PDB file of C-alpha atoms in Angstrom:
ATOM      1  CA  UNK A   1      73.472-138.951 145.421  1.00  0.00           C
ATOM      2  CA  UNK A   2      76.397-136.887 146.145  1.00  0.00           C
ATOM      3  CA  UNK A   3      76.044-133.590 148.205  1.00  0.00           C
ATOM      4  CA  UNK A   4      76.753-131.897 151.656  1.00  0.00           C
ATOM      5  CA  UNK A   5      74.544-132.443 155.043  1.00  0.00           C
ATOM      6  CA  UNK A   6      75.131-129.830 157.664  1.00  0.00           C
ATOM      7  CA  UNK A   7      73.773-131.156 160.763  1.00  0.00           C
ATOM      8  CA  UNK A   8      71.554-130.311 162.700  1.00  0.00           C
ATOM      9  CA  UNK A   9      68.552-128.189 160.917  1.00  0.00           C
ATOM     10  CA  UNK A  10      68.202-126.254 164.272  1.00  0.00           C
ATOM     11  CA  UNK A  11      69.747-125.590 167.027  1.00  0.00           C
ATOM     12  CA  UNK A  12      68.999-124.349 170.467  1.00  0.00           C
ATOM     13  CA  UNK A  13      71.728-123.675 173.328  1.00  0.00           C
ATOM     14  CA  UNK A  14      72.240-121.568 176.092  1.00  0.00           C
ATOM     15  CA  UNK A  15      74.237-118.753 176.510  1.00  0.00           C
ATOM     16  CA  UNK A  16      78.062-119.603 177.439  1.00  0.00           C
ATOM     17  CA  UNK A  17      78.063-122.821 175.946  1.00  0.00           C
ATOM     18  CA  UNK A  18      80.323-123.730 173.075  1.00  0.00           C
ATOM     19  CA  UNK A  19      78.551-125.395 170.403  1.00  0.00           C
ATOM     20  CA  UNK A  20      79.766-127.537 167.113  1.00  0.00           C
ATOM     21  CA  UNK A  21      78.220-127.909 163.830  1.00  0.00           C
ATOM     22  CA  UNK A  22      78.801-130.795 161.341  1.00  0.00           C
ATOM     23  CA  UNK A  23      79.363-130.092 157.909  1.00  0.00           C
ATOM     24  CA  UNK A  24      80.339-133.407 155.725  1.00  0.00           C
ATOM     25  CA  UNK A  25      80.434-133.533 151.823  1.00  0.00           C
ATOM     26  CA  UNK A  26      80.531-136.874 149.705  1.00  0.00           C
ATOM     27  CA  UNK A  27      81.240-134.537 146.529  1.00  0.00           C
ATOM     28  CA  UNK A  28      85.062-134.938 146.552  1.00  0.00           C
ATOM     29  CA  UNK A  29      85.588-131.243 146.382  1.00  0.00           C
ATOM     30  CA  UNK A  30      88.753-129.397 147.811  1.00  0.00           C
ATOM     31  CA  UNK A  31      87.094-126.605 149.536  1.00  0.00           C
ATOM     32  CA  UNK A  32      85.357-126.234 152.025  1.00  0.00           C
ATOM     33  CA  UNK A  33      83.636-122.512 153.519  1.00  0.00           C
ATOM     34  CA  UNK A  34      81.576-121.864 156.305  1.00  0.00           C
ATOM     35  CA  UNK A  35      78.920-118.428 156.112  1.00  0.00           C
ATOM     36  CA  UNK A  36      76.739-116.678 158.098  1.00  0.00           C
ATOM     37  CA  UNK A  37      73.626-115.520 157.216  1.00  0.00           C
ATOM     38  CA  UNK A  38      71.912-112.993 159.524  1.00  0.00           C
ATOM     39  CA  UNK A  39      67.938-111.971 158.724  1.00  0.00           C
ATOM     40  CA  UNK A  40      68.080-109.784 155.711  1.00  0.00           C
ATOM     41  CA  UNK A  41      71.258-109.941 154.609  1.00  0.00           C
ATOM     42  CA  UNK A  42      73.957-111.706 152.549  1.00  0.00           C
ATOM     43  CA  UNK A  43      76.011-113.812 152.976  1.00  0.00           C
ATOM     44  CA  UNK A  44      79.486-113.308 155.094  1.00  0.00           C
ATOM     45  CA  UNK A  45      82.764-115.729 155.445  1.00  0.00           C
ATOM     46  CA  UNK A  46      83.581-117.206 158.359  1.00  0.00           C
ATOM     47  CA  UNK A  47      86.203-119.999 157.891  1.00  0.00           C
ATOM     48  CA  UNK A  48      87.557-121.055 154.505  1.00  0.00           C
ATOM     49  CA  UNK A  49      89.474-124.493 153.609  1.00  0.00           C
ATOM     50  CA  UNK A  50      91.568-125.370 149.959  1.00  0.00           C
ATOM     51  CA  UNK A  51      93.167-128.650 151.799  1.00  0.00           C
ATOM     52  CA  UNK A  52      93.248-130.750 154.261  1.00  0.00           C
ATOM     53  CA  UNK A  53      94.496-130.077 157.697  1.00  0.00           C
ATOM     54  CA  UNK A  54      94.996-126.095 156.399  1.00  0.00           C
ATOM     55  CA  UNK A  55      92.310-123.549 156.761  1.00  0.00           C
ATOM     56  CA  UNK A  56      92.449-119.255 156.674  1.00  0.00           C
ATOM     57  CA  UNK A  57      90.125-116.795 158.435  1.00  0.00           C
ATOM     58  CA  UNK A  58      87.093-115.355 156.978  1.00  0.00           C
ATOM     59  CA  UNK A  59      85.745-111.634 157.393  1.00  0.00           C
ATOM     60  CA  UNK A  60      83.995-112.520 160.381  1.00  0.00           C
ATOM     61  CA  UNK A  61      86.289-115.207 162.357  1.00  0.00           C
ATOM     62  CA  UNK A  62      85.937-113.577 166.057  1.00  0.00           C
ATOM     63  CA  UNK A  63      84.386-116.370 167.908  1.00  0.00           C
ATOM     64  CA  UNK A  64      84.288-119.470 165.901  1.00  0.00           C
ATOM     65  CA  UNK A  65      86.609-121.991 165.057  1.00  0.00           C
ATOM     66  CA  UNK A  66      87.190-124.730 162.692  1.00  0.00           C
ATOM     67  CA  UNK A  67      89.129-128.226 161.608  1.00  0.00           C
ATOM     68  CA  UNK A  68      89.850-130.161 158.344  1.00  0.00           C
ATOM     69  CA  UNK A  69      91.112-133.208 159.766  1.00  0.00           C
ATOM     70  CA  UNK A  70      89.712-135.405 156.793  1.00  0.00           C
ATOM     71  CA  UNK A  71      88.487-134.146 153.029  1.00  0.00           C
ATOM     72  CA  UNK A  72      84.699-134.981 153.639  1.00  0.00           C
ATOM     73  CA  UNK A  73      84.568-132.699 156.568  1.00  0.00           C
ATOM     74  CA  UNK A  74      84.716-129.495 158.279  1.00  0.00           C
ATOM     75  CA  UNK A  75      83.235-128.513 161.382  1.00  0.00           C
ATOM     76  CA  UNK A  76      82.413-125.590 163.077  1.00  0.00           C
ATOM     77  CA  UNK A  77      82.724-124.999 166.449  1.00  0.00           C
ATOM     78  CA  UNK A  78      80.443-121.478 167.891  1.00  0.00           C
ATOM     79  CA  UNK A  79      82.304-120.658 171.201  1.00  0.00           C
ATOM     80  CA  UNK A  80      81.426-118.444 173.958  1.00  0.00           C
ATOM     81  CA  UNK A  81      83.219-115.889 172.858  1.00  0.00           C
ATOM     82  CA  UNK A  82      81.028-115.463 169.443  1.00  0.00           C
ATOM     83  CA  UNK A  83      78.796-111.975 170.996  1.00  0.00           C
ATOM     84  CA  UNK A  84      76.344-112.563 168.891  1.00  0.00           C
ATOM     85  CA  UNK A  85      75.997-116.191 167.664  1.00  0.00           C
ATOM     86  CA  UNK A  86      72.250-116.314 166.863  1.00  0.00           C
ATOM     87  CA  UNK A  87      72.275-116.791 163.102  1.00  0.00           C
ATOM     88  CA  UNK A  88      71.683-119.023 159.519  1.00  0.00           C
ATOM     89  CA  UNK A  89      74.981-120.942 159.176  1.00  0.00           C
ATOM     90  CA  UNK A  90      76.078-122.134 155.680  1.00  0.00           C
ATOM     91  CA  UNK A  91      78.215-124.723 154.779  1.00  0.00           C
ATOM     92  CA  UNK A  92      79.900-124.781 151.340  1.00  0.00           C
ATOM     93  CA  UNK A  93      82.168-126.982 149.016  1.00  0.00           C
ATOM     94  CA  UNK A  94      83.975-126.388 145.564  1.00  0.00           C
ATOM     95  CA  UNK A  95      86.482-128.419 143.579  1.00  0.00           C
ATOM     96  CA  UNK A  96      89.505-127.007 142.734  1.00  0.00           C
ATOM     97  CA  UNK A  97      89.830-125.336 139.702  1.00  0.00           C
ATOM     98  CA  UNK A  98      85.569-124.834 139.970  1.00  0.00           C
ATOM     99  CA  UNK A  99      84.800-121.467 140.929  1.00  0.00           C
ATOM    100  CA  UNK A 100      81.066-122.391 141.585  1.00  0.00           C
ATOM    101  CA  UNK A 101      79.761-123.815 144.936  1.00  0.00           C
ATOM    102  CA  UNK A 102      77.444-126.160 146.295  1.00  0.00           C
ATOM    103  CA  UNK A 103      75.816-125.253 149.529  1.00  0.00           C
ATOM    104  CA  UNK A 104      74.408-127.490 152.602  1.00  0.00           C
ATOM    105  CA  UNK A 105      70.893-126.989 153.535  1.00  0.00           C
ATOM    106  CA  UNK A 106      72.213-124.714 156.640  1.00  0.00           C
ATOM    107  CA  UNK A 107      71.555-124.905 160.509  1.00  0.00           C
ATOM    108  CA  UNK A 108      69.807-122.314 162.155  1.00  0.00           C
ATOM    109  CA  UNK A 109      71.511-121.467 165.541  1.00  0.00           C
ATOM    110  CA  UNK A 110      69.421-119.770 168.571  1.00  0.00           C
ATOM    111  CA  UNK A 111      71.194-119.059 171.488  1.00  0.00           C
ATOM    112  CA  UNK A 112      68.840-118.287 174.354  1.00  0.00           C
TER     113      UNK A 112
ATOM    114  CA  UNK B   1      89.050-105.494 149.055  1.00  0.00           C
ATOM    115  CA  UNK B   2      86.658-106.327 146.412  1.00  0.00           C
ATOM    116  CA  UNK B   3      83.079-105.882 146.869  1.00  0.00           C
ATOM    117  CA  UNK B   4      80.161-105.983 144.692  1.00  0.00           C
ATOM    118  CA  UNK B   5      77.112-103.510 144.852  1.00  0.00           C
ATOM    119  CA  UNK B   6      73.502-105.085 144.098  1.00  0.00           C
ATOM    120  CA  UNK B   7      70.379-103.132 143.718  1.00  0.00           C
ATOM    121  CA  UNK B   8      67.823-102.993 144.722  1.00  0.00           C
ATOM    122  CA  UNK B   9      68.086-104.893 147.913  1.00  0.00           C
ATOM    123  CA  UNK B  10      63.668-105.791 147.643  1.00  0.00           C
ATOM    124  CA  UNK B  11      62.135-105.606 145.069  1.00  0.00           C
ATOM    125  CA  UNK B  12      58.070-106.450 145.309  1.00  0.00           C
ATOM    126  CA  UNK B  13      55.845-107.209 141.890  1.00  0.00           C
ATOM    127  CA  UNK B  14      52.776-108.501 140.361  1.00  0.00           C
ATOM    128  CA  UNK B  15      52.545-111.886 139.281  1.00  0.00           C
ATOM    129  CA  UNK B  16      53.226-111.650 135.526  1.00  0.00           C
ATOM    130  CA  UNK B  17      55.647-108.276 135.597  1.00  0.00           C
ATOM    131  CA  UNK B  18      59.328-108.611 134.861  1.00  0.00           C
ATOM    132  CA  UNK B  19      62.155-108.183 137.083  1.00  0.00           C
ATOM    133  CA  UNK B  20      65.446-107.062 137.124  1.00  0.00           C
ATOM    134  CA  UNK B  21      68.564-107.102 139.749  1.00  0.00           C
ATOM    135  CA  UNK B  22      71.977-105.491 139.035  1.00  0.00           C
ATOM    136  CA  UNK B  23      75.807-106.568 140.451  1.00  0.00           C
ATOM    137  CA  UNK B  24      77.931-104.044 139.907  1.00  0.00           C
ATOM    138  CA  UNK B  25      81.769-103.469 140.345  1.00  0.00           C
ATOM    139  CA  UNK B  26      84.666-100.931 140.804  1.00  0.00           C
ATOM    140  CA  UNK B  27      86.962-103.352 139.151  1.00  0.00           C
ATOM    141  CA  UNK B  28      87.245-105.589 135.696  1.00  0.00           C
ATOM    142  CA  UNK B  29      85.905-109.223 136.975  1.00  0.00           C
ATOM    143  CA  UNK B  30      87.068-112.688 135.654  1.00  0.00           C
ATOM    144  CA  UNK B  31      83.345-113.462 135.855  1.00  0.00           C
ATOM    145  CA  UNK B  32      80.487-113.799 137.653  1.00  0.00           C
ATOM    146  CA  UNK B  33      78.261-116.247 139.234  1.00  0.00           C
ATOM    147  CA  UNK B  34      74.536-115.928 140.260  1.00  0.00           C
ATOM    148  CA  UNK B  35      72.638-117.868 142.882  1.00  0.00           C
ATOM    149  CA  UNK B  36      69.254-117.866 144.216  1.00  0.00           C
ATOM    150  CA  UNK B  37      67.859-118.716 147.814  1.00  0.00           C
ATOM    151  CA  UNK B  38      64.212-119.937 148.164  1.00  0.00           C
ATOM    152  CA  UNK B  39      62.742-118.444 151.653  1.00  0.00           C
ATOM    153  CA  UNK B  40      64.307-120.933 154.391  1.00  0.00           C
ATOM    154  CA  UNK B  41      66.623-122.596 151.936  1.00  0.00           C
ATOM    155  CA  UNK B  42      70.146-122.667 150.661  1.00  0.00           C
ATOM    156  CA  UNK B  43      71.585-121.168 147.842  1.00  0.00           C
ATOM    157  CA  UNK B  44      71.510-122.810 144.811  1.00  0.00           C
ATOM    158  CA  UNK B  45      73.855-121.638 141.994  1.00  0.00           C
ATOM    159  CA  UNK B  46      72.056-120.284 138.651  1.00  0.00           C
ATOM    160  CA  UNK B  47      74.988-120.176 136.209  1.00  0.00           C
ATOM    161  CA  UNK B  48      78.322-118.326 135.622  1.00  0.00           C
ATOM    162  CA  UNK B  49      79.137-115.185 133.036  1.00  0.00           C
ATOM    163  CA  UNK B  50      82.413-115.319 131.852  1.00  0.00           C
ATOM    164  CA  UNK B  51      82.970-113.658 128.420  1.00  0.00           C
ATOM    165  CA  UNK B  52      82.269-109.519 127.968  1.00  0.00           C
ATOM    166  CA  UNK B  53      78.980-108.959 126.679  1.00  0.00           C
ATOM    167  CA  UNK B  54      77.798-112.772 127.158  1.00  0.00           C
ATOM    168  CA  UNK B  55      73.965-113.192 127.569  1.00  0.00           C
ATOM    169  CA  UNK B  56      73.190-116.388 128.613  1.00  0.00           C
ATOM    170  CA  UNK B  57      69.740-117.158 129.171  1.00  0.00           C
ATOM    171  CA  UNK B  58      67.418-120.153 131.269  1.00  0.00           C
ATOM    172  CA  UNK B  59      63.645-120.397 130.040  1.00  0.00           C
ATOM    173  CA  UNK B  60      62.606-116.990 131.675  1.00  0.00           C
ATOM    174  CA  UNK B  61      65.877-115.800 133.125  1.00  0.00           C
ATOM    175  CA  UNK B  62      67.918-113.831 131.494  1.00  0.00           C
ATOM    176  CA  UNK B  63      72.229-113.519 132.721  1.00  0.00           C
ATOM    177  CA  UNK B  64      74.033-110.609 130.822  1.00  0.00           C
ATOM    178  CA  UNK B  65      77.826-109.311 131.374  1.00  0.00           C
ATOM    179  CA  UNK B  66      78.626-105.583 130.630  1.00  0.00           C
ATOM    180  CA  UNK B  67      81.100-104.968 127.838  1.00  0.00           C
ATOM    181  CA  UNK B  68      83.297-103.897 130.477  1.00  0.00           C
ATOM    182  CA  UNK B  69      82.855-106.915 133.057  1.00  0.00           C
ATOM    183  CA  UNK B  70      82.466-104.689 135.883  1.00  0.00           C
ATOM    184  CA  UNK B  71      78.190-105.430 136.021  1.00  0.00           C
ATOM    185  CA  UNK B  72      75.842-107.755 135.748  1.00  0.00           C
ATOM    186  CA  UNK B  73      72.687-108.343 135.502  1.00  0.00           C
ATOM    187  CA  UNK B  74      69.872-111.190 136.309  1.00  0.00           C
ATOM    188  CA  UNK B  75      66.145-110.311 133.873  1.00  0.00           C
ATOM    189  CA  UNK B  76      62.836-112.290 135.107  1.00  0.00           C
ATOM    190  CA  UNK B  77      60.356-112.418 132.433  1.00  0.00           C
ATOM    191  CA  UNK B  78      56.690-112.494 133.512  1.00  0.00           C
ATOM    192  CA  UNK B  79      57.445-113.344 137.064  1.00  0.00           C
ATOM    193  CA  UNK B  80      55.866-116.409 138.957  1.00  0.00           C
ATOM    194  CA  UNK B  81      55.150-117.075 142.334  1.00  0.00           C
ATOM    195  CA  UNK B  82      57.836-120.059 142.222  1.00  0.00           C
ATOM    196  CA  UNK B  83      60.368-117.107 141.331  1.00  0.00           C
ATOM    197  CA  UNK B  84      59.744-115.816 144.998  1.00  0.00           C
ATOM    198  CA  UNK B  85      63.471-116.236 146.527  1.00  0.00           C
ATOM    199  CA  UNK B  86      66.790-113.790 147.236  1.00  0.00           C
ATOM    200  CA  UNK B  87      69.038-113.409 143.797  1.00  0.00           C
ATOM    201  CA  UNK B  88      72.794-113.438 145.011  1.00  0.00           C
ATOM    202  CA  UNK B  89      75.054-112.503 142.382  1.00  0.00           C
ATOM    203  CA  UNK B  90      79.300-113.258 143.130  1.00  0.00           C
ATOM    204  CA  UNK B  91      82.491-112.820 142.537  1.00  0.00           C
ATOM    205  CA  UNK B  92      86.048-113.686 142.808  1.00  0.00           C
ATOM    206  CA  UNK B  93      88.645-111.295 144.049  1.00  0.00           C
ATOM    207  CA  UNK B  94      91.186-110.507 141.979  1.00  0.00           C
ATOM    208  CA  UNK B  95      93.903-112.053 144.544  1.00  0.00           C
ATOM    209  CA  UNK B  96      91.798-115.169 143.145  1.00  0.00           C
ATOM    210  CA  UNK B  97      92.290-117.364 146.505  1.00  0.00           C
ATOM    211  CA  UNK B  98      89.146-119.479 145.512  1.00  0.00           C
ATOM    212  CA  UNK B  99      86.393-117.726 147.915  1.00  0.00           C
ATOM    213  CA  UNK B 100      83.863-115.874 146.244  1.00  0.00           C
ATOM    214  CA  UNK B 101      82.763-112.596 147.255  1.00  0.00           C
ATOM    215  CA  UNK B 102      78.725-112.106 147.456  1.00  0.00           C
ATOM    216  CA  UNK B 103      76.468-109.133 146.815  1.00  0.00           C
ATOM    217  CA  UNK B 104      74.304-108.262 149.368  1.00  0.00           C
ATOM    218  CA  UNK B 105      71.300-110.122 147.049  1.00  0.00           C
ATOM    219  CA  UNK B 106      67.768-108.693 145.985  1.00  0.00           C
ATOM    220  CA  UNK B 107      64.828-110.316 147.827  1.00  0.00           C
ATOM    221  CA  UNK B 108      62.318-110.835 145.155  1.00  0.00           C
ATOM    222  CA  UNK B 109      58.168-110.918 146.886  1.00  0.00           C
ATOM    223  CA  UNK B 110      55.769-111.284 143.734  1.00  0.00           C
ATOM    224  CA  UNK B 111      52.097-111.101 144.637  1.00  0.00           C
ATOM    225  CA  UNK B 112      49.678-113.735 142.857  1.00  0.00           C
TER     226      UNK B 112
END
């Protein structure tokens, strides 16, 4: 069956540390988006990706980074510099020309 | 930029009372999509409005698009404990670059 596995369900690092999250989709869709999801509240964009090897800032970028070296995936990396990094992360995917999007089952990050 | 209002943010009934969420807009949408998110899971998407004044509905949901397109709105009839979840309604921006804009979602609690 075709879908998207973010990896892993949860998460636990320490403070400082950079930390990366897999995101892979066997859908064949174009795009790619990473959210965050804090307790409460909806959802907000992090990283976005329409193609391959291009990808455009979210709302909330600060602190995170991303790649889209191949279709199927697109990872993202929490670095120290994220304040506040504790948090539901979402990964997305949509085929061009499909407005609607199919989401991963998330990772939970807890930075302690 | 574009953002959509949804009300109420909670919203807690009795098993077997109806429920109703609201997106609404400052500008004219192209359409609008609705999701919902079980407690601890991912968002699933519901179904997309595009027409003015479409009413689509799914056994006991009900999707309806103002006249205008700038609101929407998501009906439960006689509410069941499996309806227990947060409703996200969304949107795309006018600039239409593919990433869709969510309301801040209504957290649906129904007591058995």
């Amino acid at each position: 069956d075709g879908g998207i596995t973010q990896s892993p369900k949860y998460l636990f690092r320490k403070e400082g540390q950079n930390v990366t999250l897999s995101c892979e989709q066997n859908l064949n869709h174009d795009a790619m988006y990473w959210y965050r999801q804090d307790p409460g509240q909806g959802l907000r964009l992090i990283y976005y990706s329409q193609i391959v090897n291009d990808f455009q800032k979210g709302d909330i970028a600060e602190g995170y980074s991303v790649s889209r070296e191949k279709k199927e995936s697109f990872p993202l990396t929490v670095t120290s510099a994220q304040k506040n990094p504790t948090a539901f992360y979402l990964c997305a995917s949509s085929m061009a020309g499909q407005t609607s999007y199919t989401f991963g089952s998330g990772t939970r990050l807890t930075v302690v | 930029g574009q953002q959509v209002m949804q009300i109420p943010q909670y919203q807690h009934v009795q098993e077997g009372e109806d429920f109703t969420t609201y997106c609404n807009s400052s500008t004219t949408l192209s359409n609008i999509q609705w999701y919902k998110q079980r407690p601890g899971g991912h968002p699933v998407f519901l179904i997309q409005l595009v027409k003015s004044g479409e009413v689509k509905k799914q056994k006991r949901l009900t999707f309806q698009f103002g006249e205008a397109k700038k609101n929407s709105s998501l009906h439960i009839t006689a509410t069941q404990t499996t309806d227990v979840g947060t409703y996200f309604c969304a949107v795309l921006p006018s600039s239409n670059t593919g990433k869709l804009i969510f309301g801040q979602g209504t957290t649906l609690q129904v007591k058995p």
